[in-house]
Short mmCIF file of C-alpha atoms and ligand atoms in Angstrom, two decimals:
data_model
loop_
_atom_site.label_atom_id
_atom_site.label_comp_id
_atom_site.label_asym_id
_atom_site.label_seq_id
_atom_site.Cartn_x
_atom_site.Cartn_y
_atom_site.Cartn_z
CA MET Y 1 -24.78 3.03 23.28
CA SER Y 2 -23.14 -0.28 22.85
CA SER Y 3 -21.12 -1.50 20.06
CA GLU Y 4 -23.91 -3.91 18.90
CA ASP Y 5 -26.40 -0.87 18.39
CA TRP Y 6 -24.09 0.76 16.56
CA LEU Y 7 -23.29 -2.44 14.35
CA ARG Y 8 -27.06 -2.55 13.74
CA ARG Y 9 -27.02 1.06 13.04
CA ASP Y 10 -23.92 0.49 10.47
CA ARG Y 11 -25.65 -2.92 8.70
CA ALA Y 12 -28.57 -0.54 7.83
CA VAL Y 13 -26.86 1.83 5.57
CA VAL Y 14 -22.93 1.08 5.30
CA TRP Y 15 -21.44 -0.98 2.76
CA HIS Y 16 -18.02 -2.64 3.55
CA GLY Y 17 -15.41 -3.18 0.92
CA PHE Y 18 -13.85 -6.45 0.40
CA THR Y 19 -16.64 -7.57 3.30
CA GLN Y 20 -18.88 -10.08 2.38
CA MET Y 21 -21.90 -8.58 4.43
CA ALA Y 22 -23.77 -11.98 5.01
CA HIS Y 23 -20.86 -13.11 7.44
CA TYR Y 24 -20.14 -9.14 8.37
CA ASP Y 25 -20.06 -10.32 12.40
CA GLU Y 26 -17.50 -12.81 11.86
CA HIS Y 27 -14.96 -10.33 10.90
CA ALA Y 28 -15.44 -9.33 14.85
CA PRO Y 29 -15.78 -5.74 13.62
CA ILE Y 30 -14.71 -2.94 16.16
CA VAL Y 31 -16.75 0.33 16.38
CA VAL Y 32 -14.29 2.81 16.59
CA ASP Y 33 -14.72 6.18 18.83
CA HIS Y 34 -11.12 7.40 19.14
CA ALA Y 35 -7.76 6.69 18.89
CA GLU Y 36 -4.59 7.34 21.23
CA GLY Y 37 -1.07 6.67 19.94
CA HIS Y 38 -1.26 3.09 18.59
CA GLU Y 39 -4.42 1.81 20.07
CA LEU Y 40 -7.98 2.32 18.98
CA VAL Y 41 -10.64 2.73 21.12
CA ASP Y 42 -14.12 1.47 20.66
CA VAL Y 43 -17.38 2.85 21.59
CA GLU Y 44 -17.56 0.66 24.97
CA GLY Y 45 -13.75 2.06 25.72
CA ARG Y 46 -11.98 -1.27 24.76
CA ARG Y 47 -8.48 -0.79 23.22
CA TYR Y 48 -6.80 -2.57 20.49
CA LEU Y 49 -3.40 -2.67 19.28
CA ASP Y 50 -3.56 -1.36 15.71
CA ALA Y 51 -1.21 -4.14 14.16
CA ILE Y 52 -2.52 -3.72 10.62
CA SER Y 53 -1.83 0.33 10.73
CA SER Y 54 -5.53 0.71 9.49
CA LEU Y 55 -4.94 -1.32 6.48
CA TRP Y 56 -1.35 -0.38 6.06
CA VAL Y 57 -1.70 3.56 6.17
CA THR Y 58 -0.76 4.64 10.03
CA THR Y 59 2.96 5.16 10.39
CA LEU Y 60 3.46 7.23 13.73
CA GLY Y 61 0.50 5.92 15.40
CA HIS Y 62 -2.85 7.92 15.66
CA ARG Y 63 -3.31 11.69 16.88
CA VAL Y 64 0.27 12.63 16.77
CA PRO Y 65 0.48 16.22 18.08
CA GLU Y 66 2.82 17.71 15.48
CA LEU Y 67 0.40 15.94 12.66
CA ASP Y 68 -2.91 17.49 14.33
CA ALA Y 69 -1.37 20.58 14.59
CA ALA Y 70 -0.47 20.89 10.74
CA LEU Y 71 -3.90 19.85 9.92
CA ALA Y 72 -5.22 22.44 12.10
CA ARG Y 73 -3.10 25.20 10.96
CA GLN Y 74 -3.77 24.37 7.25
CA ALA Y 75 -7.58 24.52 8.00
CA GLY Y 76 -7.00 28.03 9.19
CA LYS Y 77 -5.58 28.69 5.66
CA VAL Y 78 -7.58 27.04 3.28
CA ALA Y 79 -8.88 23.19 3.22
CA HIS Y 80 -8.72 22.73 -0.78
CA SER Y 81 -8.19 24.58 -4.08
CA THR Y 82 -8.08 23.15 -7.66
CA MET Y 83 -4.86 22.01 -8.91
CA LEU Y 84 -6.03 21.99 -12.48
CA GLY Y 85 -4.40 24.95 -14.14
CA ASN Y 86 -3.68 26.43 -10.73
CA THR Y 87 -1.47 25.74 -7.35
CA ASN Y 88 -1.43 26.10 -4.07
CA ARG Y 89 1.70 27.05 -2.07
CA VAL Y 90 1.68 24.35 0.36
CA VAL Y 91 1.40 21.60 -2.22
CA VAL Y 92 4.39 23.17 -3.82
CA GLU Y 93 6.06 22.91 -0.67
CA LEU Y 94 5.61 19.30 -0.26
CA ALA Y 95 6.60 18.36 -3.75
CA GLU Y 96 9.56 20.22 -3.27
CA ALA Y 97 10.46 18.47 -0.07
CA LEU Y 98 9.49 14.82 -1.83
CA ALA Y 99 11.56 15.77 -4.80
CA ALA Y 100 14.42 15.75 -2.72
CA VAL Y 101 13.86 12.34 -1.43
CA VAL Y 102 12.24 10.00 -4.10
CA PRO Y 103 14.12 7.88 -6.18
CA VAL Y 104 13.14 9.22 -9.18
CA ASP Y 105 15.19 11.15 -11.58
CA GLY Y 106 14.04 15.08 -12.00
CA PRO Y 107 10.69 14.11 -10.23
CA HIS Y 108 6.98 16.20 -11.03
CA PHE Y 109 4.38 15.14 -8.85
CA LEU Y 110 0.86 14.42 -10.16
CA PHE Y 111 -1.41 14.16 -6.69
CA ALA Y 112 -4.76 11.82 -6.68
CA SER Y 113 -6.26 10.58 -3.42
CA ASP Y 114 -5.98 6.93 -3.62
CA GLY Y 115 -3.06 4.36 -4.47
CA ALA Y 116 -5.51 3.03 -7.14
CA SER Y 117 -5.57 6.16 -8.80
CA ALA Y 118 -1.89 6.93 -8.38
CA VAL Y 119 -1.58 3.39 -10.34
CA GLU Y 120 -4.33 4.55 -13.06
CA GLN Y 121 -2.52 7.67 -13.96
CA ALA Y 122 0.78 5.89 -14.25
CA LEU Y 123 -0.61 3.31 -16.71
CA LYS Y 124 -2.15 6.36 -18.77
CA ILE Y 125 0.86 8.36 -18.42
CA ALA Y 126 2.98 5.53 -19.70
CA PHE Y 127 0.88 5.15 -22.69
CA GLN Y 128 0.46 8.44 -23.32
CA TYR Y 129 4.30 9.27 -23.28
CA TRP Y 130 4.63 6.60 -26.05
CA VAL Y 131 1.81 8.33 -28.12
CA ASN Y 132 3.24 11.93 -27.81
CA ARG Y 133 6.62 10.89 -29.14
CA GLY Y 134 5.10 9.17 -31.96
CA ASP Y 135 5.31 5.65 -31.22
CA HIS Y 136 1.98 4.23 -31.66
CA GLY Y 137 3.08 0.82 -31.02
CA ARG Y 138 3.77 0.28 -27.29
CA VAL Y 139 0.55 -0.38 -25.99
CA GLY Y 140 0.92 -3.39 -23.98
CA TYR Y 141 2.10 -3.81 -20.09
CA LEU Y 142 4.14 -6.31 -18.28
CA ALA Y 143 2.86 -7.11 -15.02
CA LEU Y 144 3.44 -9.94 -12.43
CA GLY Y 145 1.24 -12.73 -11.27
CA ASN Y 146 -0.51 -12.17 -7.79
CA ALA Y 147 0.21 -8.45 -8.37
CA TYR Y 148 -2.10 -6.04 -6.45
CA HIS Y 149 -2.41 -2.51 -7.89
CA GLY Y 150 -5.62 -1.48 -6.67
CA ASP Y 151 -9.35 -1.66 -7.66
CA THR Y 152 -9.94 0.92 -10.66
CA VAL Y 153 -10.55 -0.87 -14.10
CA GLY Y 154 -6.97 0.07 -15.26
CA SER Y 155 -5.20 -0.78 -12.22
CA LEU Y 156 -7.34 -4.09 -11.71
CA SER Y 157 -5.68 -4.88 -15.18
CA VAL Y 158 -2.71 -4.65 -14.24
CA GLY Y 159 -3.23 -6.53 -11.17
CA ASP Y 160 -3.68 -10.39 -11.29
CA GLY Y 161 -7.25 -11.88 -10.31
CA GLY Y 162 -6.69 -12.05 -6.12
CA PHE Y 163 -9.66 -11.72 -3.79
CA GLY Y 164 -12.51 -13.10 -6.39
CA THR Y 165 -11.26 -10.12 -8.59
CA SER Y 166 -11.28 -12.47 -11.51
CA LEU Y 167 -14.85 -12.15 -11.79
CA TYR Y 168 -14.05 -8.73 -13.24
CA ASP Y 169 -11.82 -10.47 -16.10
CA PRO Y 170 -14.22 -9.20 -18.92
CA LEU Y 171 -13.43 -5.75 -17.95
CA ARG Y 172 -9.85 -6.02 -17.75
CA PHE Y 173 -7.38 -4.98 -20.77
CA PRO Y 174 -5.13 -8.08 -21.52
CA VAL Y 175 -1.39 -7.84 -20.24
CA HIS Y 176 1.35 -9.73 -20.45
CA ARG Y 177 1.68 -11.76 -17.34
CA THR Y 178 4.83 -13.43 -16.00
CA PRO Y 179 4.92 -15.16 -12.16
CA GLY Y 180 4.87 -13.28 -9.21
CA TYR Y 181 7.69 -13.74 -6.58
CA ASP Y 182 6.24 -16.93 -5.19
CA ASP Y 183 7.98 -18.46 -8.12
CA PRO Y 184 11.81 -18.97 -7.50
CA ALA Y 185 12.12 -18.17 -11.70
CA TRP Y 186 10.03 -14.95 -11.56
CA LEU Y 187 12.83 -12.66 -12.93
CA ASP Y 188 14.26 -15.02 -15.91
CA LYS Y 189 10.43 -15.31 -16.90
CA ALA Y 190 9.65 -11.84 -16.87
CA LEU Y 191 12.79 -11.06 -18.64
CA ALA Y 192 11.67 -13.59 -21.42
CA VAL Y 193 8.72 -11.37 -22.08
CA LEU Y 194 10.84 -8.21 -22.04
CA GLU Y 195 13.06 -9.63 -24.62
CA ALA Y 196 10.29 -11.21 -26.68
CA HIS Y 197 7.96 -8.17 -26.83
CA GLY Y 198 9.99 -5.15 -25.73
CA PRO Y 199 8.75 -2.98 -28.36
CA GLU Y 200 5.43 -3.22 -27.70
CA LEU Y 201 5.46 -2.68 -24.14
CA ALA Y 202 4.84 0.84 -22.65
CA ALA Y 203 5.61 -0.37 -19.31
CA VAL Y 204 6.36 -3.03 -16.72
CA VAL Y 205 4.54 -2.58 -13.60
CA PHE Y 206 5.47 -4.07 -10.16
CA GLU Y 207 5.51 -3.64 -6.41
CA PRO Y 208 9.16 -3.56 -5.88
CA LEU Y 209 10.60 -6.09 -3.21
CA VAL Y 210 6.96 -7.05 -1.77
CA GLN Y 211 3.71 -8.18 -3.18
CA GLY Y 212 1.79 -6.82 -0.18
CA ALA Y 213 -1.78 -7.79 -0.94
CA ALA Y 214 -0.95 -11.39 -2.26
CA GLY Y 215 0.06 -12.13 1.55
CA MET Y 216 3.44 -10.60 1.31
CA LEU Y 217 5.49 -12.39 -0.85
CA VAL Y 218 9.06 -11.27 -1.07
CA ALA Y 219 11.69 -10.79 -3.59
CA GLU Y 220 15.53 -10.22 -3.51
CA PRO Y 221 16.28 -6.35 -4.19
CA THR Y 222 19.32 -7.30 -6.21
CA ASP Y 223 16.78 -9.46 -8.71
CA VAL Y 224 14.15 -6.30 -9.25
CA GLY Y 225 16.95 -4.09 -9.67
CA VAL Y 226 18.10 -6.50 -12.56
CA LEU Y 227 14.28 -6.52 -13.65
CA GLY Y 228 14.42 -2.29 -13.75
CA ARG Y 229 17.83 -2.49 -15.45
CA ALA Y 230 16.64 -4.65 -18.24
CA ALA Y 231 13.42 -2.57 -18.93
CA ALA Y 232 15.52 0.46 -19.14
CA ASP Y 233 17.72 -1.36 -21.84
CA ALA Y 234 14.92 -2.18 -23.68
CA GLY Y 235 13.30 1.02 -23.61
CA VAL Y 236 10.06 -0.02 -21.31
CA LEU Y 237 9.26 2.42 -18.81
CA VAL Y 238 9.47 0.94 -15.33
CA VAL Y 239 6.38 1.83 -13.22
CA ALA Y 240 7.14 1.00 -9.51
CA ASP Y 241 4.03 0.69 -7.37
CA GLU Y 242 5.31 1.81 -3.90
CA VAL Y 243 1.87 2.48 -2.50
CA ALA Y 244 2.43 -0.05 0.55
CA THR Y 245 6.19 -0.24 0.72
CA GLY Y 246 6.92 3.63 0.63
CA PHE Y 247 7.22 5.71 3.55
CA GLY Y 248 9.38 3.38 5.58
CA ARG Y 249 7.59 0.39 5.59
CA THR Y 250 10.49 -2.06 4.63
CA GLY Y 251 13.09 -0.09 6.79
CA ARG Y 252 14.20 2.52 4.24
CA LEU Y 253 12.25 5.60 3.04
CA PHE Y 254 11.28 3.55 -0.48
CA ALA Y 255 12.01 -0.36 -1.40
CA SER Y 256 13.51 1.13 -4.51
CA ASP Y 257 16.06 2.20 -2.57
CA TRP Y 258 16.97 -1.18 -1.38
CA CYS Y 259 16.73 -2.56 -4.76
CA GLY Y 260 18.75 0.41 -6.59
CA LEU Y 261 15.66 0.92 -8.49
CA ARG Y 262 15.41 4.44 -10.34
CA PRO Y 263 11.89 4.24 -11.93
CA ASP Y 264 10.37 6.41 -14.83
CA LEU Y 265 7.05 6.35 -13.02
CA LEU Y 266 6.40 6.17 -9.11
CA CYS Y 267 3.44 5.64 -7.44
CA LEU Y 268 3.00 6.62 -3.81
CA GLY Y 269 -0.20 6.70 -1.45
CA LYS Y 270 -1.25 5.42 2.29
CA GLY Y 271 1.64 6.39 4.54
CA ILE Y 272 2.15 9.38 2.55
CA THR Y 273 0.13 11.50 5.24
CA GLY Y 274 1.01 8.94 7.78
CA GLY Y 275 -2.42 7.50 7.52
CA TYR Y 276 -4.21 11.07 7.96
CA LEU Y 277 -6.20 11.84 4.71
CA PRO Y 278 -6.33 10.44 1.49
CA MET Y 279 -3.68 11.18 -0.76
CA SER Y 280 -1.59 9.80 -3.56
CA ALA Y 281 0.97 10.80 -6.34
CA THR Y 282 2.10 9.90 -9.64
CA VAL Y 283 5.71 10.88 -9.64
CA ALA Y 284 6.97 11.01 -13.21
CA ALA Y 285 10.72 11.16 -13.81
CA GLY Y 286 11.95 14.24 -15.86
CA HIS Y 287 12.21 12.67 -19.29
CA VAL Y 288 8.62 11.40 -19.00
CA TYR Y 289 7.17 15.09 -17.88
CA GLU Y 290 8.94 16.35 -20.48
CA ALA Y 291 7.41 14.31 -23.40
CA PHE Y 292 3.97 15.99 -22.34
CA LEU Y 293 5.48 19.69 -23.09
CA GLY Y 294 4.51 21.18 -26.24
CA GLU Y 295 1.22 22.12 -28.24
CA GLU Y 296 -1.97 20.13 -27.80
CA PRO Y 297 -2.98 17.38 -28.18
CA LEU Y 298 0.53 16.50 -25.77
CA ALA Y 299 -0.61 17.40 -22.53
CA LEU Y 300 -2.12 14.84 -20.03
CA PHE Y 301 -5.87 14.35 -20.45
CA HIS Y 302 -6.19 13.40 -16.48
CA GLY Y 303 -6.81 15.19 -13.05
CA HIS Y 304 -9.12 14.18 -10.07
CA SER Y 305 -11.11 17.07 -8.16
CA TYR Y 306 -9.20 16.58 -5.08
CA GLY Y 307 -5.76 16.02 -6.29
CA GLY Y 308 -3.53 17.97 -4.21
CA ASN Y 309 -5.48 18.43 -1.45
CA ALA Y 310 -4.09 21.34 0.85
CA LEU Y 311 -5.07 19.71 4.18
CA GLY Y 312 -3.38 16.39 2.95
CA ALA Y 313 -0.49 18.11 1.50
CA ALA Y 314 0.29 20.09 4.85
CA VAL Y 315 -0.03 16.80 6.76
CA ALA Y 316 2.12 15.11 4.55
CA LEU Y 317 4.87 17.95 4.72
CA GLU Y 318 4.95 17.82 8.43
CA HIS Y 319 4.65 13.62 8.42
CA LEU Y 320 8.19 13.79 6.19
CA ARG Y 321 9.91 15.85 8.33
CA LEU Y 322 8.92 13.63 11.09
CA VAL Y 323 10.23 10.65 9.22
CA HIS Y 324 13.45 11.96 8.78
CA GLU Y 325 14.10 13.97 12.25
CA GLY Y 326 12.88 11.21 14.71
CA GLY Y 327 14.88 8.16 13.81
CA VAL Y 328 11.72 6.75 12.39
CA LEU Y 329 13.49 4.28 10.24
CA ASP Y 330 15.90 3.33 12.65
CA ASN Y 331 13.50 2.25 14.95
CA VAL Y 332 11.85 0.18 12.02
CA GLY Y 333 15.19 -1.80 11.64
CA ALA Y 334 15.15 -2.59 15.28
CA ARG Y 335 11.60 -3.50 15.83
CA ALA Y 336 11.95 -5.82 12.55
CA ALA Y 337 14.89 -7.71 13.85
CA GLN Y 338 12.77 -8.39 17.05
CA LEU Y 339 9.96 -9.47 15.38
CA ALA Y 340 12.07 -11.66 13.14
CA ARG Y 341 13.01 -13.15 16.14
CA LEU Y 342 10.23 -13.96 17.74
CA LEU Y 343 8.49 -14.87 14.83
CA ALA Y 344 11.38 -17.51 14.47
CA GLY Y 345 11.09 -18.77 17.94
CA ARG Y 346 7.44 -18.29 18.76
CA ILE Y 347 5.35 -18.59 15.32
CA ALA Y 348 7.20 -20.36 12.70
CA PRO Y 349 7.20 -23.74 14.56
CA HIS Y 350 3.56 -23.53 15.18
CA GLY Y 351 1.61 -26.45 13.60
CA ALA Y 352 -0.66 -24.22 11.78
CA VAL Y 353 2.24 -22.08 10.18
CA LYS Y 354 3.11 -22.80 6.84
CA ALA Y 355 5.81 -19.88 6.36
CA VAL Y 356 6.58 -16.56 7.66
CA ARG Y 357 7.78 -13.78 5.34
CA GLN Y 358 8.94 -10.57 6.25
CA ARG Y 359 10.56 -7.47 4.73
CA GLY Y 360 10.91 -4.59 7.30
CA LEU Y 361 7.70 -4.22 9.38
CA MET Y 362 5.50 -5.83 6.45
CA VAL Y 363 4.81 -9.60 7.77
CA GLY Y 364 2.72 -12.25 6.63
CA VAL Y 365 2.35 -15.28 8.63
CA GLU Y 366 0.64 -17.83 6.16
CA LEU Y 367 -1.51 -20.63 7.57
CA ASP Y 368 -2.06 -24.30 6.80
CA PRO Y 369 -5.80 -24.27 6.72
CA THR Y 370 -5.78 -28.20 5.96
CA GLY Y 371 -7.98 -30.02 8.35
CA ARG Y 372 -8.65 -26.75 10.23
CA GLY Y 373 -12.21 -25.31 8.51
CA VAL Y 374 -12.96 -22.82 6.20
CA ARG Y 375 -12.09 -18.92 6.58
CA LEU Y 376 -8.90 -19.88 8.83
CA GLY Y 377 -7.39 -16.36 8.69
CA ARG Y 378 -10.50 -14.90 9.61
CA ARG Y 379 -10.99 -16.71 12.71
CA VAL Y 380 -7.43 -16.50 14.09
CA CYS Y 381 -7.56 -12.66 13.58
CA ALA Y 382 -10.99 -12.70 15.34
CA ALA Y 383 -9.39 -14.19 18.05
CA ALA Y 384 -6.48 -11.74 18.21
CA VAL Y 385 -8.92 -8.79 18.10
CA ARG Y 386 -11.18 -10.39 21.46
CA ARG Y 387 -7.85 -10.07 22.99
CA GLY Y 388 -7.13 -6.61 21.81
CA VAL Y 389 -4.68 -6.70 18.79
CA LEU Y 390 -6.33 -5.73 15.74
CA LEU Y 391 -5.54 -8.15 12.74
CA ARG Y 392 -6.98 -8.45 9.57
CA PRO Y 393 -5.90 -11.36 7.14
CA LEU Y 394 -5.53 -11.94 3.31
CA GLY Y 395 -7.07 -15.39 3.27
CA ASP Y 396 -5.28 -17.28 5.17
CA VAL Y 397 -2.32 -15.03 5.29
CA VAL Y 398 -2.42 -13.28 8.84
CA VAL Y 399 -0.78 -9.62 8.15
CA LEU Y 400 1.23 -7.75 10.46
CA MET Y 401 1.98 -4.40 9.92
CA PRO Y 402 2.48 -2.41 13.00
CA PRO Y 403 3.06 1.53 12.71
CA LEU Y 404 6.70 2.46 12.36
CA THR Y 405 6.93 3.68 15.67
CA VAL Y 406 5.97 0.67 17.15
CA GLU Y 407 7.40 -0.32 20.78
CA ALA Y 408 9.58 -3.12 21.73
CA GLY Y 409 6.71 -4.30 24.49
CA GLU Y 410 4.11 -3.89 21.66
CA VAL Y 411 5.85 -6.00 19.66
CA GLU Y 412 5.54 -8.71 22.21
CA LEU Y 413 2.64 -8.25 22.83
CA ILE Y 414 1.64 -8.75 19.20
CA VAL Y 415 3.68 -11.77 19.08
CA ASP Y 416 1.78 -13.25 22.02
CA THR Y 417 -1.45 -12.52 21.22
CA LEU Y 418 -1.07 -14.37 17.60
CA ALA Y 419 0.57 -17.32 19.37
CA ALA Y 420 -2.40 -17.39 21.55
CA ALA Y 421 -4.90 -16.88 18.76
CA LEU Y 422 -3.33 -19.66 17.08
CA ASP Y 423 -3.44 -22.01 19.97
CA GLU Y 424 -7.23 -21.33 20.64
CA VAL Y 425 -8.48 -21.54 16.79
CA ALA Y 426 -5.56 -23.85 15.11
CA THR Y 427 -4.23 -26.31 17.19
C1 PLP L 501 0.63 -1.86 -3.94
C2 PLP L 501 -0.56 -1.28 -3.90
N1 PLP L 501 -0.91 -0.71 -5.21
C3 PLP L 501 -2.51 -0.11 -4.85
C4 PLP L 501 -2.82 -0.12 -3.89
C5 PLP L 501 -4.54 0.46 -3.71
O1 PLP L 501 -4.41 1.58 -3.12
P1 PLP L 501 -6.06 2.17 -2.59
O2 PLP L 501 -6.51 1.20 -1.49
O3 PLP L 501 -5.58 3.54 -1.69
O4 PLP L 501 -6.64 2.67 -3.81
C6 PLP L 501 -2.65 -1.29 -2.64
C7 PLP L 501 -3.67 -1.28 -1.41
O5 PLP L 501 -3.25 -2.19 -0.82
C8 PLP L 501 -1.57 -1.59 -2.66
O6 PLP L 501 -1.09 -2.78 -1.92
#
């Protein structure tokens, strides 16, 4: 059966998120049959280098033998058992392993399935933390412009209105919003609100170092550290959303590590299972966790059916071992440097390119659509897909986010392909 046949069946029954189905074909959708290493293979045998890590989740590539084996081993024991009031051995082992590496003091892990749920949990924990301590005045949040924290209504509220989501403004709860990392004065403006409204704030919520979905807007690590310390001084909880930056993308295990940040609440997702299974976690510092101990109603009234899924935990545990043992972060550093060199030489000077932003293996190539027609980002990415490199844009920003184990030749191929796609579509 051809790709066209599968797409016909797909269109008849599937609804794709963040996709205008009326223009679905313009996305050059591929119909994946299986994968090998860093490549996806479609139903007609065409190969695509997965240069977006399947929307930023894949870390070591697809079908990693050790992860496949961990999954199969756990499937032979138990796939899932509830974490509400009970526990599971492999989840305990995972939490112990993560506790040794997360930038959180006295960490406790509340598992969920998606990044948005991890943020949602953090928002509710931050709110209830103050209620449990008898402070009923801290009900506000400080969040940044361009922020993206997921699509549930709470995470949407701390997120800014990107991707057409301002449509949902009537559903959003109000927050104090100061500019994002594209404003050189972002830090001063955030500090000013902390100063003016500190006693009303439950938490400040931000993506340390990189605002990914905003098009890879980047901050200086020292500035992020200053914000964290100022929040602590103002008695405001710090919620670091590392759903995108976590697990090595920026060259260290967590972006907070670059910034000297020790958040009170850390949100993890995406790469936690190497891209295998939906798992996320809200990591609470010891002092936050302890505020929920005692008699009712101090307990946290939140918990997802699949939180702490055993299959996900087994894969995540093995994944953490592989990231540590395999020189993976060294590879991120080396390939990020190579990518920076190639982008500076080949892509940044291109007439259709406005800016190139990068932290580790998170890259945004911002295009200049002036006089180049609508949906430029999408057309450039479609041209890359036709050449065998899977890319997906954020508006007119082409995102490059290869797996952490990407090889030197693959980095060259990605840049060559992007250059050719730009020449074809945007000269
Ligand atoms: C920083 C950040 N937070 C939260 C999310 C939402 O994660 P999920 O799509 O798993 O709900 C994303 C997704 O891109 C993200 O980049």
